JSON list of C-alpha atoms and ligand atoms in Angstrom, two decimals:
[
{"chain": "J", "resi": 577, "resn": "MET", "atom": "CA", "xyz": [39.81, 167.50, -49.16]},
{"chain": "J", "resi": 578, "resn": "ALA", "atom": "CA", "xyz": [38.10, 165.39, -46.53]},
{"chain": "J", "resi": 579, "resn": "LYS", "atom": "CA", "xyz": [37.80, 161.66, -47.16]},
{"chain": "J", "resi": 580, "resn": "GLY", "atom": "CA", "xyz": [35.72, 160.96, -44.06]},
{"chain": "J", "resi": 581, "resn": "LEU", "atom": "CA", "xyz": [33.39, 162.88, -41.73]},
{"chain": "J", "resi": 582, "resn": "LEU", "atom": "CA", "xyz": [33.18, 162.13, -38.03]},
{"chain": "J", "resi": 583, "resn": "PHE", "atom": "CA", "xyz": [30.28, 163.45, -36.00]},
{"chain": "J", "resi": 584, "resn": "ASP", "atom": "CA", "xyz": [29.60, 163.82, -32.33]},
{"chain": "J", "resi": 585, "resn": "LEU", "atom": "CA", "xyz": [25.85, 163.33, -31.78]},
{"chain": "J", "resi": 586, "resn": "ASP", "atom": "CA", "xyz": [24.42, 165.32, -28.84]},
{"chain": "J", "resi": 587, "resn": "GLY", "atom": "CA", "xyz": [24.57, 169.03, -29.67]},
{"chain": "J", "resi": 588, "resn": "VAL", "atom": "CA", "xyz": [25.90, 168.47, -33.19]},
{"chain": "J", "resi": 589, "resn": "ILE", "atom": "CA", "xyz": [23.33, 166.31, -34.99]},
{"chain": "J", "resi": 590, "resn": "VAL", "atom": "CA", "xyz": [20.44, 166.76, -32.58]},
{"chain": "J", "resi": 591, "resn": "ASP", "atom": "CA", "xyz": [19.79, 169.08, -29.66]},
{"chain": "J", "resi": 592, "resn": "THR", "atom": "CA", "xyz": [19.71, 166.35, -27.03]},
{"chain": "J", "resi": 593, "resn": "ALA", "atom": "CA", "xyz": [22.42, 168.18, -25.04]},
{"chain": "J", "resi": 594, "resn": "GLY", "atom": "CA", "xyz": [19.56, 170.08, -23.35]},
{"chain": "J", "resi": 595, "resn": "TYR", "atom": "CA", "xyz": [17.78, 166.83, -22.49]},
{"chain": "J", "resi": 596, "resn": "HIS", "atom": "CA", "xyz": [20.92, 165.44, -20.81]},
{"chain": "J", "resi": 597, "resn": "TYR", "atom": "CA", "xyz": [21.04, 168.65, -18.76]},
{"chain": "J", "resi": 598, "resn": "ILE", "atom": "CA", "xyz": [17.37, 168.40, -17.69]},
{"chain": "J", "resi": 599, "resn": "ALA", "atom": "CA", "xyz": [17.75, 164.72, -16.75]},
{"chain": "J", "resi": 600, "resn": "TRP", "atom": "CA", "xyz": [20.96, 165.28, -14.75]},
{"chain": "J", "resi": 601, "resn": "LYS", "atom": "CA", "xyz": [19.46, 168.27, -12.98]},
{"chain": "J", "resi": 602, "resn": "LYS", "atom": "CA", "xyz": [16.39, 166.26, -11.96]},
{"chain": "J", "resi": 603, "resn": "LEU", "atom": "CA", "xyz": [18.58, 163.49, -10.55]},
{"chain": "J", "resi": 604, "resn": "ALA", "atom": "CA", "xyz": [20.98, 165.92, -8.87]},
{"chain": "J", "resi": 605, "resn": "ASN", "atom": "CA", "xyz": [18.11, 167.77, -7.18]},
{"chain": "J", "resi": 606, "resn": "GLU", "atom": "CA", "xyz": [16.84, 164.47, -5.79]},
{"chain": "J", "resi": 607, "resn": "ILE", "atom": "CA", "xyz": [20.16, 163.89, -4.03]},
{"chain": "J", "resi": 608, "resn": "GLY", "atom": "CA", "xyz": [20.50, 167.49, -2.88]},
{"chain": "J", "resi": 609, "resn": "ILE", "atom": "CA", "xyz": [22.98, 168.78, -5.44]},
{"chain": "J", "resi": 610, "resn": "GLN", "atom": "CA", "xyz": [22.44, 171.98, -7.41]},
{"chain": "J", "resi": 611, "resn": "PHE", "atom": "CA", "xyz": [24.27, 172.87, -10.58]},
{"chain": "J", "resi": 612, "resn": "ASP", "atom": "CA", "xyz": [23.97, 175.45, -13.30]},
{"chain": "J", "resi": 613, "resn": "GLU", "atom": "CA", "xyz": [24.47, 175.69, -17.04]},
{"chain": "J", "resi": 614, "resn": "GLU", "atom": "CA", "xyz": [28.11, 176.68, -16.64]},
{"chain": "J", "resi": 615, "resn": "PHE", "atom": "CA", "xyz": [28.94, 173.48, -14.71]},
{"chain": "J", "resi": 616, "resn": "ASN", "atom": "CA", "xyz": [26.91, 171.53, -17.26]},
{"chain": "J", "resi": 617, "resn": "GLN", "atom": "CA", "xyz": [29.43, 172.56, -19.93]},
{"chain": "J", "resi": 618, "resn": "SER", "atom": "CA", "xyz": [32.00, 170.34, -18.24]},
{"chain": "J", "resi": 619, "resn": "LEU", "atom": "CA", "xyz": [29.69, 167.32, -18.63]},
{"chain": "J", "resi": 620, "resn": "LYS", "atom": "CA", "xyz": [29.35, 167.57, -22.41]},
{"chain": "J", "resi": 621, "resn": "GLY", "atom": "CA", "xyz": [30.98, 164.65, -24.19]},
{"chain": "J", "resi": 622, "resn": "ILE", "atom": "CA", "xyz": [31.58, 162.86, -20.88]},
{"chain": "J", "resi": 623, "resn": "SER", "atom": "CA", "xyz": [30.22, 159.33, -20.29]},
{"chain": "J", "resi": 624, "resn": "ARG", "atom": "CA", "xyz": [27.20, 158.71, -18.09]},
{"chain": "J", "resi": 625, "resn": "ILE", "atom": "CA", "xyz": [29.09, 157.31, -15.11]},
{"chain": "J", "resi": 626, "resn": "GLU", "atom": "CA", "xyz": [31.92, 159.87, -15.31]},
{"chain": "J", "resi": 627, "resn": "SER", "atom": "CA", "xyz": [29.30, 162.66, -15.49]},
{"chain": "J", "resi": 628, "resn": "LEU", "atom": "CA", "xyz": [27.73, 161.30, -12.31]},
{"chain": "J", "resi": 629, "resn": "GLU", "atom": "CA", "xyz": [31.14, 161.21, -10.59]},
{"chain": "J", "resi": 630, "resn": "ARG", "atom": "CA", "xyz": [31.72, 164.85, -11.56]},
{"chain": "J", "resi": 631, "resn": "ILE", "atom": "CA", "xyz": [28.29, 165.88, -10.25]},
{"chain": "J", "resi": 632, "resn": "LEU", "atom": "CA", "xyz": [28.94, 164.09, -6.94]},
{"chain": "J", "resi": 633, "resn": "VAL", "atom": "CA", "xyz": [32.32, 165.82, -6.56]},
{"chain": "J", "resi": 634, "resn": "HIS", "atom": "CA", "xyz": [30.67, 169.14, -7.46]},
{"chain": "J", "resi": 635, "resn": "GLY", "atom": "CA", "xyz": [28.12, 168.57, -4.66]},
{"chain": "J", "resi": 636, "resn": "ASN", "atom": "CA", "xyz": [30.82, 167.29, -2.29]},
{"chain": "J", "resi": 637, "resn": "LYS", "atom": "CA", "xyz": [29.03, 163.92, -2.07]},
{"chain": "J", "resi": 638, "resn": "GLN", "atom": "CA", "xyz": [31.64, 161.73, -3.73]},
{"chain": "J", "resi": 639, "resn": "ASP", "atom": "CA", "xyz": [31.93, 159.53, -0.64]},
{"chain": "J", "resi": 640, "resn": "SER", "atom": "CA", "xyz": [28.19, 159.27, 0.08]},
{"chain": "J", "resi": 641, "resn": "PHE", "atom": "CA", "xyz": [27.34, 156.47, -2.37]},
{"chain": "J", "resi": 642, "resn": "THR", "atom": "CA", "xyz": [28.48, 152.90, -2.96]},
{"chain": "J", "resi": 643, "resn": "HIS", "atom": "CA", "xyz": [29.39, 151.57, -6.39]},
{"chain": "J", "resi": 644, "resn": "GLU", "atom": "CA", "xyz": [25.95, 149.94, -6.62]},
{"chain": "J", "resi": 645, "resn": "ASP", "atom": "CA", "xyz": [24.20, 153.19, -5.59]},
{"chain": "J", "resi": 646, "resn": "LYS", "atom": "CA", "xyz": [26.06, 155.00, -8.36]},
{"chain": "J", "resi": 647, "resn": "GLN", "atom": "CA", "xyz": [25.05, 152.43, -10.96]},
{"chain": "J", "resi": 648, "resn": "LYS", "atom": "CA", "xyz": [21.42, 152.88, -9.88]},
{"chain": "J", "resi": 649, "resn": "LEU", "atom": "CA", "xyz": [21.67, 156.68, -9.98]},
{"chain": "J", "resi": 650, "resn": "ALA", "atom": "CA", "xyz": [23.14, 156.52, -13.49]},
{"chain": "J", "resi": 651, "resn": "GLU", "atom": "CA", "xyz": [20.31, 154.20, -14.57]},
{"chain": "J", "resi": 652, "resn": "THR", "atom": "CA", "xyz": [17.73, 156.57, -13.07]},
{"chain": "J", "resi": 653, "resn": "LYS", "atom": "CA", "xyz": [19.23, 159.50, -14.97]},
{"chain": "J", "resi": 654, "resn": "ASN", "atom": "CA", "xyz": [19.05, 157.44, -18.15]},
{"chain": "J", "resi": 655, "resn": "SER", "atom": "CA", "xyz": [15.39, 156.64, -17.51]},
{"chain": "J", "resi": 656, "resn": "TYR", "atom": "CA", "xyz": [14.64, 160.39, -17.23]},
{"chain": "J", "resi": 657, "resn": "TYR", "atom": "CA", "xyz": [16.63, 160.99, -20.40]},
{"chain": "J", "resi": 658, "resn": "LEU", "atom": "CA", "xyz": [14.82, 158.22, -22.30]},
{"chain": "J", "resi": 659, "resn": "GLU", "atom": "CA", "xyz": [11.47, 159.74, -21.31]},
{"chain": "J", "resi": 660, "resn": "LEU", "atom": "CA", "xyz": [12.57, 163.04, -22.85]},
{"chain": "J", "resi": 661, "resn": "LEU", "atom": "CA", "xyz": [13.83, 161.22, -25.95]},
{"chain": "J", "resi": 662, "resn": "ASN", "atom": "CA", "xyz": [10.32, 159.92, -26.59]},
{"chain": "J", "resi": 663, "resn": "ASN", "atom": "CA", "xyz": [9.58, 163.35, -28.00]},
{"chain": "J", "resi": 664, "resn": "ILE", "atom": "CA", "xyz": [12.27, 163.44, -30.66]},
{"chain": "J", "resi": 665, "resn": "THR", "atom": "CA", "xyz": [11.46, 163.12, -34.35]},
{"chain": "J", "resi": 666, "resn": "PRO", "atom": "CA", "xyz": [13.37, 163.82, -37.61]},
{"chain": "J", "resi": 667, "resn": "ASN", "atom": "CA", "xyz": [12.29, 167.47, -37.15]},
{"chain": "J", "resi": 668, "resn": "ASP", "atom": "CA", "xyz": [14.83, 167.68, -34.33]},
{"chain": "J", "resi": 669, "resn": "ILE", "atom": "CA", "xyz": [17.82, 167.18, -36.61]},
{"chain": "J", "resi": 670, "resn": "LEU", "atom": "CA", "xyz": [19.85, 170.37, -36.24]},
{"chain": "J", "resi": 671, "resn": "PRO", "atom": "CA", "xyz": [19.99, 172.80, -39.20]},
{"chain": "J", "resi": 672, "resn": "GLY", "atom": "CA", "xyz": [22.68, 172.04, -41.79]},
{"chain": "J", "resi": 673, "resn": "VAL", "atom": "CA", "xyz": [23.17, 168.39, -40.80]},
{"chain": "J", "resi": 674, "resn": "LEU", "atom": "CA", "xyz": [21.07, 166.82, -43.57]},
{"chain": "J", "resi": 675, "resn": "HIS", "atom": "CA", "xyz": [22.76, 168.93, -46.24]},
{"chain": "J", "resi": 676, "resn": "ILE", "atom": "CA", "xyz": [26.21, 167.78, -45.08]},
{"chain": "J", "resi": 677, "resn": "ILE", "atom": "CA", "xyz": [25.41, 164.07, -44.86]},
{"chain": "J", "resi": 678, "resn": "GLU", "atom": "CA", "xyz": [23.52, 164.13, -48.17]},
{"chain": "J", "resi": 679, "resn": "CYS", "atom": "CA", "xyz": [26.46, 165.81, -49.93]},
{"chain": "J", "resi": 680, "resn": "ALA", "atom": "CA", "xyz": [28.85, 163.30, -48.34]},
{"chain": "J", "resi": 681, "resn": "LYS", "atom": "CA", "xyz": [26.67, 160.41, -49.54]},
{"chain": "J", "resi": 682, "resn": "LYS", "atom": "CA", "xyz": [26.63, 161.75, -53.13]},
{"chain": "J", "resi": 683, "resn": "GLU", "atom": "CA", "xyz": [30.42, 162.09, -53.08]},
{"chain": "J", "resi": 684, "resn": "ASN", "atom": "CA", "xyz": [30.96, 158.67, -51.47]},
{"chain": "J", "resi": 685, "resn": "ILE", "atom": "CA", "xyz": [32.54, 160.22, -48.40]},
{"chain": "J", "resi": 686, "resn": "PRO", "atom": "CA", "xyz": [31.86, 157.88, -45.45]},
{"chain": "J", "resi": 687, "resn": "CYS", "atom": "CA", "xyz": [30.42, 159.32, -42.23]},
{"chain": "J", "resi": 688, "resn": "ALA", "atom": "CA", "xyz": [30.67, 157.94, -38.70]},
{"chain": "J", "resi": 689, "resn": "ILE", "atom": "CA", "xyz": [29.26, 158.78, -35.29]},
{"chain": "J", "resi": 690, "resn": "ALA", "atom": "CA", "xyz": [31.74, 159.18, -32.43]},
{"chain": "J", "resi": 691, "resn": "SER", "atom": "CA", "xyz": [29.57, 159.81, -29.39]},
{"chain": "J", "resi": 692, "resn": "ALA", "atom": "CA", "xyz": [30.03, 158.79, -25.77]},
{"chain": "J", "resi": 693, "resn": "SER", "atom": "CA", "xyz": [26.31, 158.05, -25.68]},
{"chain": "J", "resi": 694, "resn": "GLN", "atom": "CA", "xyz": [25.17, 154.46, -25.40]},
{"chain": "J", "resi": 695, "resn": "ASN", "atom": "CA", "xyz": [21.84, 155.72, -26.76]},
{"chain": "J", "resi": 696, "resn": "ALA", "atom": "CA", "xyz": [23.40, 156.87, -30.06]},
{"chain": "J", "resi": 697, "resn": "PRO", "atom": "CA", "xyz": [22.21, 153.99, -32.30]},
{"chain": "J", "resi": 698, "resn": "ALA", "atom": "CA", "xyz": [18.59, 154.35, -31.07]},
{"chain": "J", "resi": 699, "resn": "ILE", "atom": "CA", "xyz": [18.65, 158.15, -31.50]},
{"chain": "J", "resi": 700, "resn": "VAL", "atom": "CA", "xyz": [20.08, 158.01, -35.02]},
{"chain": "J", "resi": 701, "resn": "LYS", "atom": "CA", "xyz": [17.40, 155.47, -35.92]},
{"chain": "J", "resi": 702, "resn": "LYS", "atom": "CA", "xyz": [14.66, 157.65, -34.43]},
{"chain": "J", "resi": 703, "resn": "LEU", "atom": "CA", "xyz": [15.90, 160.59, -36.47]},
{"chain": "J", "resi": 704, "resn": "GLY", "atom": "CA", "xyz": [15.67, 158.44, -39.62]},
{"chain": "J", "resi": 705, "resn": "ILE", "atom": "CA", "xyz": [19.30, 159.02, -40.63]},
{"chain": "J", "resi": 706, "resn": "ALA", "atom": "CA", "xyz": [20.93, 155.68, -39.72]},
{"chain": "J", "resi": 707, "resn": "ASP", "atom": "CA", "xyz": [21.61, 154.87, -43.39]},
{"chain": "J", "resi": 708, "resn": "TYR", "atom": "CA", "xyz": [23.88, 157.88, -43.77]},
{"chain": "J", "resi": 709, "resn": "PHE", "atom": "CA", "xyz": [26.39, 156.48, -41.29]},
{"chain": "J", "resi": 710, "resn": "LYS", "atom": "CA", "xyz": [28.79, 153.70, -42.18]},
{"chain": "J", "resi": 711, "resn": "ALA", "atom": "CA", "xyz": [29.74, 153.26, -38.52]},
{"chain": "J", "resi": 712, "resn": "ILE", "atom": "CA", "xyz": [28.73, 154.18, -34.99]},
{"chain": "J", "resi": 713, "resn": "VAL", "atom": "CA", "xyz": [31.47, 153.71, -32.41]},
{"chain": "J", "resi": 714, "resn": "ASP", "atom": "CA", "xyz": [30.30, 151.61, -29.46]},
{"chain": "J", "resi": 715, "resn": "PRO", "atom": "CA", "xyz": [31.56, 153.56, -26.43]},
{"chain": "J", "resi": 716, "resn": "LYS", "atom": "CA", "xyz": [31.56, 150.36, -24.38]},
{"chain": "J", "resi": 717, "resn": "THR", "atom": "CA", "xyz": [34.50, 149.09, -26.48]},
{"chain": "J", "resi": 718, "resn": "LEU", "atom": "CA", "xyz": [36.70, 152.07, -25.52]},
{"chain": "J", "resi": 719, "resn": "LYS", "atom": "CA", "xyz": [39.29, 152.22, -22.75]},
{"chain": "J", "resi": 720, "resn": "LYS", "atom": "CA", "xyz": [39.12, 156.00, -22.37]},
{"chain": "J", "resi": 721, "resn": "GLY", "atom": "CA", "xyz": [36.50, 158.63, -23.13]},
{"chain": "J", "resi": 722, "resn": "LYS", "atom": "CA", "xyz": [36.89, 162.15, -24.56]},
{"chain": "J", "resi": 723, "resn": "PRO", "atom": "CA", "xyz": [39.23, 164.11, -24.29]},
{"chain": "J", "resi": 724, "resn": "ASP", "atom": "CA", "xyz": [41.29, 161.00, -25.05]},
{"chain": "J", "resi": 725, "resn": "PRO", "atom": "CA", "xyz": [41.61, 160.61, -28.85]},
{"chain": "J", "resi": 726, "resn": "GLU", "atom": "CA", "xyz": [40.58, 156.92, -28.82]},
{"chain": "J", "resi": 727, "resn": "ILE", "atom": "CA", "xyz": [36.94, 157.42, -29.87]},
{"chain": "J", "resi": 728, "resn": "PHE", "atom": "CA", "xyz": [37.76, 159.48, -32.96]},
{"chain": "J", "resi": 729, "resn": "LEU", "atom": "CA", "xyz": [40.70, 157.22, -33.92]},
{"chain": "J", "resi": 730, "resn": "LYS", "atom": "CA", "xyz": [38.29, 154.29, -33.69]},
{"chain": "J", "resi": 731, "resn": "ALA", "atom": "CA", "xyz": [35.69, 156.10, -35.82]},
{"chain": "J", "resi": 732, "resn": "ALA", "atom": "CA", "xyz": [38.30, 156.82, -38.52]},
{"chain": "J", "resi": 733, "resn": "GLU", "atom": "CA", "xyz": [39.43, 153.20, -38.41]},
{"chain": "J", "resi": 734, "resn": "LEU", "atom": "CA", "xyz": [35.85, 151.93, -38.80]},
{"chain": "J", "resi": 735, "resn": "ILE", "atom": "CA", "xyz": [35.37, 153.94, -42.00]},
{"chain": "J", "resi": 736, "resn": "HIS", "atom": "CA", "xyz": [38.90, 153.05, -43.22]},
{"chain": "J", "resi": 737, "resn": "VAL", "atom": "CA", "xyz": [40.08, 156.65, -43.56]},
{"chain": "J", "resi": 738, "resn": "PRO", "atom": "CA", "xyz": [43.36, 157.92, -42.02]},
{"chain": "J", "resi": 739, "resn": "PRO", "atom": "CA", "xyz": [42.59, 160.42, -39.22]},
{"chain": "J", "resi": 740, "resn": "HIS", "atom": "CA", "xyz": [44.40, 163.32, -40.92]},
{"chain": "J", "resi": 741, "resn": "MET", "atom": "CA", "xyz": [42.05, 162.93, -43.92]},
{"chain": "J", "resi": 742, "resn": "CYS", "atom": "CA", "xyz": [38.94, 163.23, -41.73]},
{"chain": "J", "resi": 743, "resn": "ILE", "atom": "CA", "xyz": [37.02, 166.24, -40.47]},
{"chain": "J", "resi": 744, "resn": "GLY", "atom": "CA", "xyz": [35.31, 166.08, -37.08]},
{"chain": "J", "resi": 745, "resn": "PHE", "atom": "CA", "xyz": [32.31, 167.99, -35.78]},
{"chain": "J", "resi": 746, "resn": "GLU", "atom": "CA", "xyz": [32.01, 168.62, -32.03]},
{"chain": "J", "resi": 747, "resn": "ASP", "atom": "CA", "xyz": [30.19, 170.88, -29.57]},
{"chain": "J", "resi": 748, "resn": "ALA", "atom": "CA", "xyz": [32.13, 169.88, -26.42]},
{"chain": "J", "resi": 749, "resn": "ILE", "atom": "CA", "xyz": [35.49, 171.15, -25.19]},
{"chain": "J", "resi": 750, "resn": "ALA", "atom": "CA", "xyz": [36.45, 167.53, -24.36]},
{"chain": "J", "resi": 751, "resn": "GLY", "atom": "CA", "xyz": [35.43, 166.48, -27.88]},
{"chain": "J", "resi": 752, "resn": "ILE", "atom": "CA", "xyz": [37.51, 169.16, -29.60]},
{"chain": "J", "resi": 753, "resn": "GLN", "atom": "CA", "xyz": [40.51, 168.11, -27.49]},
{"chain": "J", "resi": 754, "resn": "SER", "atom": "CA", "xyz": [39.90, 164.48, -28.46]},
{"chain": "J", "resi": 755, "resn": "LEU", "atom": "CA", "xyz": [39.84, 165.41, -32.18]},
{"chain": "J", "resi": 756, "resn": "LYS", "atom": "CA", "xyz": [42.99, 167.50, -31.97]},
{"chain": "J", "resi": 757, "resn": "LYS", "atom": "CA", "xyz": [44.91, 164.78, -30.12]},
{"chain": "J", "resi": 758, "resn": "ALA", "atom": "CA", "xyz": [43.81, 162.36, -32.86]},
{"chain": "J", "resi": 759, "resn": "GLY", "atom": "CA", "xyz": [45.25, 164.70, -35.50]},
{"chain": "J", "resi": 760, "resn": "ILE", "atom": "CA", "xyz": [41.82, 165.46, -36.98]},
{"chain": "J", "resi": 761, "resn": "TYR", "atom": "CA", "xyz": [40.64, 168.84, -38.27]},
{"chain": "J", "resi": 762, "resn": "ALA", "atom": "CA", "xyz": [38.09, 170.01, -35.69]},
{"chain": "J", "resi": 763, "resn": "ILE", "atom": "CA", "xyz": [34.98, 172.03, -36.43]},
{"chain": "J", "resi": 764, "resn": "GLY", "atom": "CA", "xyz": [33.48, 173.38, -33.22]},
{"chain": "J", "resi": 765, "resn": "VAL", "atom": "CA", "xyz": [29.73, 173.95, -33.07]},
{"chain": "J", "resi": 766, "resn": "ILE", "atom": "CA", "xyz": [29.24, 176.67, -30.49]},
{"chain": "J", "resi": 767, "resn": "ALA", "atom": "CA", "xyz": [26.21, 176.49, -28.20]},
{"chain": "J", "resi": 768, "resn": "GLU", "atom": "CA", "xyz": [27.19, 178.69, -25.27]},
{"chain": "J", "resi": 769, "resn": "GLY", "atom": "CA", "xyz": [30.85, 179.53, -24.80]},
{"chain": "J", "resi": 770, "resn": "PRO", "atom": "CA", "xyz": [33.54, 179.61, -27.50]},
{"chain": "J", "resi": 771, "resn": "LEU", "atom": "CA", "xyz": [35.62, 176.55, -28.47]},
{"chain": "J", "resi": 772, "resn": "PRO", "atom": "CA", "xyz": [39.03, 178.19, -29.00]},
{"chain": "J", "resi": 773, "resn": "GLU", "atom": "CA", "xyz": [40.88, 174.91, -29.56]},
{"chain": "J", "resi": 774, "resn": "ALA", "atom": "CA", "xyz": [38.79, 174.13, -32.67]},
{"chain": "J", "resi": 775, "resn": "ASP", "atom": "CA", "xyz": [40.30, 174.75, -36.13]},
{"chain": "J", "resi": 776, "resn": "LEU", "atom": "CA", "xyz": [37.05, 176.41, -37.17]},
{"chain": "J", "resi": 777, "resn": "GLN", "atom": "CA", "xyz": [34.15, 177.61, -35.00]},
{"chain": "J", "resi": 778, "resn": "VAL", "atom": "CA", "xyz": [30.58, 177.92, -36.27]},
{"chain": "J", "resi": 779, "resn": "HIS", "atom": "CA", "xyz": [27.29, 178.68, -34.56]},
{"chain": "J", "resi": 780, "resn": "SER", "atom": "CA", "xyz": [25.41, 176.32, -36.84]},
{"chain": "J", "resi": 781, "resn": "LEU", "atom": "CA", "xyz": [26.32, 173.67, -39.39]},
{"chain": "J", "resi": 782, "resn": "THR", "atom": "CA", "xyz": [24.44, 175.76, -41.98]},
{"chain": "J", "resi": 783, "resn": "GLU", "atom": "CA", "xyz": [27.63, 177.86, -42.07]},
{"chain": "J", "resi": 784, "resn": "ILE", "atom": "CA", "xyz": [29.64, 174.96, -43.50]},
{"chain": "J", "resi": 785, "resn": "ASP", "atom": "CA", "xyz": [30.51, 175.30, -47.19]},
{"chain": "J", "resi": 786, "resn": "MET", "atom": "CA", "xyz": [30.52, 171.73, -48.51]},
{"chain": "J", "resi": 787, "resn": "ASN", "atom": "CA", "xyz": [32.35, 172.83, -51.68]},
{"chain": "J", "resi": 788, "resn": "ILE", "atom": "CA", "xyz": [35.35, 173.67, -49.52]},
{"chain": "J", "resi": 789, "resn": "ILE", "atom": "CA", "xyz": [35.10, 170.51, -47.41]},
{"chain": "J", "resi": 790, "resn": "LEU", "atom": "CA", "xyz": [34.68, 168.00, -50.20]},
{"chain": "J", "resi": 791, "resn": "LYS", "atom": "CA", "xyz": [36.55, 169.52, -53.11]},
{"chain": "T", "resi": 2220, "resn": "G6P", "atom": "C1", "xyz": [27.35, 162.45, -24.83]},
{"chain": "T", "resi": 2220, "resn": "G6P", "atom": "C2", "xyz": [26.78, 163.65, -24.08]},
{"chain": "T", "resi": 2220, "resn": "G6P", "atom": "C3", "xyz": [26.98, 163.50, -22.59]},
{"chain": "T", "resi": 2220, "resn": "G6P", "atom": "C4", "xyz": [26.47, 162.14, -22.11]},
{"chain": "T", "resi": 2220, "resn": "G6P", "atom": "C5", "xyz": [27.18, 161.03, -22.85]},
{"chain": "T", "resi": 2220, "resn": "G6P", "atom": "C6", "xyz": [26.69, 159.64, -22.45]},
{"chain": "T", "resi": 2220, "resn": "G6P", "atom": "O1", "xyz": [28.71, 162.55, -24.85]},
{"chain": "T", "resi": 2220, "resn": "G6P", "atom": "O2", "xyz": [27.40, 164.84, -24.52]},
{"chain": "T", "resi": 2220, "resn": "G6P", "atom": "O3", "xyz": [26.29, 164.55, -21.96]},
{"chain": "T", "resi": 2220, "resn": "G6P", "atom": "O4", "xyz": [26.67, 161.99, -20.73]},
{"chain": "T", "resi": 2220, "resn": "G6P", "atom": "O5", "xyz": [26.96, 161.20, -24.25]},
{"chain": "T", "resi": 2220, "resn": "G6P", "atom": "O6", "xyz": [25.36, 159.50, -22.88]},
{"chain": "T", "resi": 2220, "resn": "G6P", "atom": "P1", "xyz": [24.39, 158.29, -22.48]},
{"chain": "T", "resi": 2220, "resn": "G6P", "atom": "O7", "xyz": [23.24, 158.45, -23.45]},
{"chain": "T", "resi": 2220, "resn": "G6P", "atom": "O8", "xyz": [25.16, 157.02, -22.73]},
{"chain": "T", "resi": 2220, "resn": "G6P", "atom": "O9", "xyz": [24.03, 158.47, -21.08]},
{"chain": "T", "resi": 2221, "resn": "MG", "atom": "MG1", "xyz": [28.13, 166.79, -27.96]}
]
């Protein structure tokens, strides 16, 4: 039985993964780099600045920008992303999420958000579900991002539940790897390709049987 639930945000709780893709593509086009959905998979779960580095390497432009240029490019991408976020409302919560967090609340099972996104607190607030989460990991406090286990270990620590008694929900390959290295049961939410390293793969969180998770 799970004593704590740890959630990635983008692509698990809300479909902002597509917005990240649109915003990165817009920025990449401006600096003459093209990339497709397949490459975008490798950006999921990866911090803003690391995503930019990967895009620059992909476009063979890793040596074309100074540190300051890169900071500005990352800020520009975030401004595009924030524009897109203006549109989100509680209707954008992905199917199955509310049922899970409501069940967890009734059973006194604490939930936490473990997302690389610095926008996570604002998004959760916008979705009207902030009260369901006992903790949101601040990615700025971490030494390493996903696939390192640090973020999920931190989330478990913040809700005072040992990692092996938690269940984690992730849509990114890097996120599943992070969960597994942390010793946490990993549920993979499939968007495009499969997530073979997950303990359980679902296409939607509506497939989750809370009786099995909580009892
Ligand atoms: C999540 C997303 C990534 C994104 C990262 C940082 O992990 O899956 O695509 O790059 O958060 O998001 P931020 O909102 O801080 O730019
Ligand atoms: Mg995600």
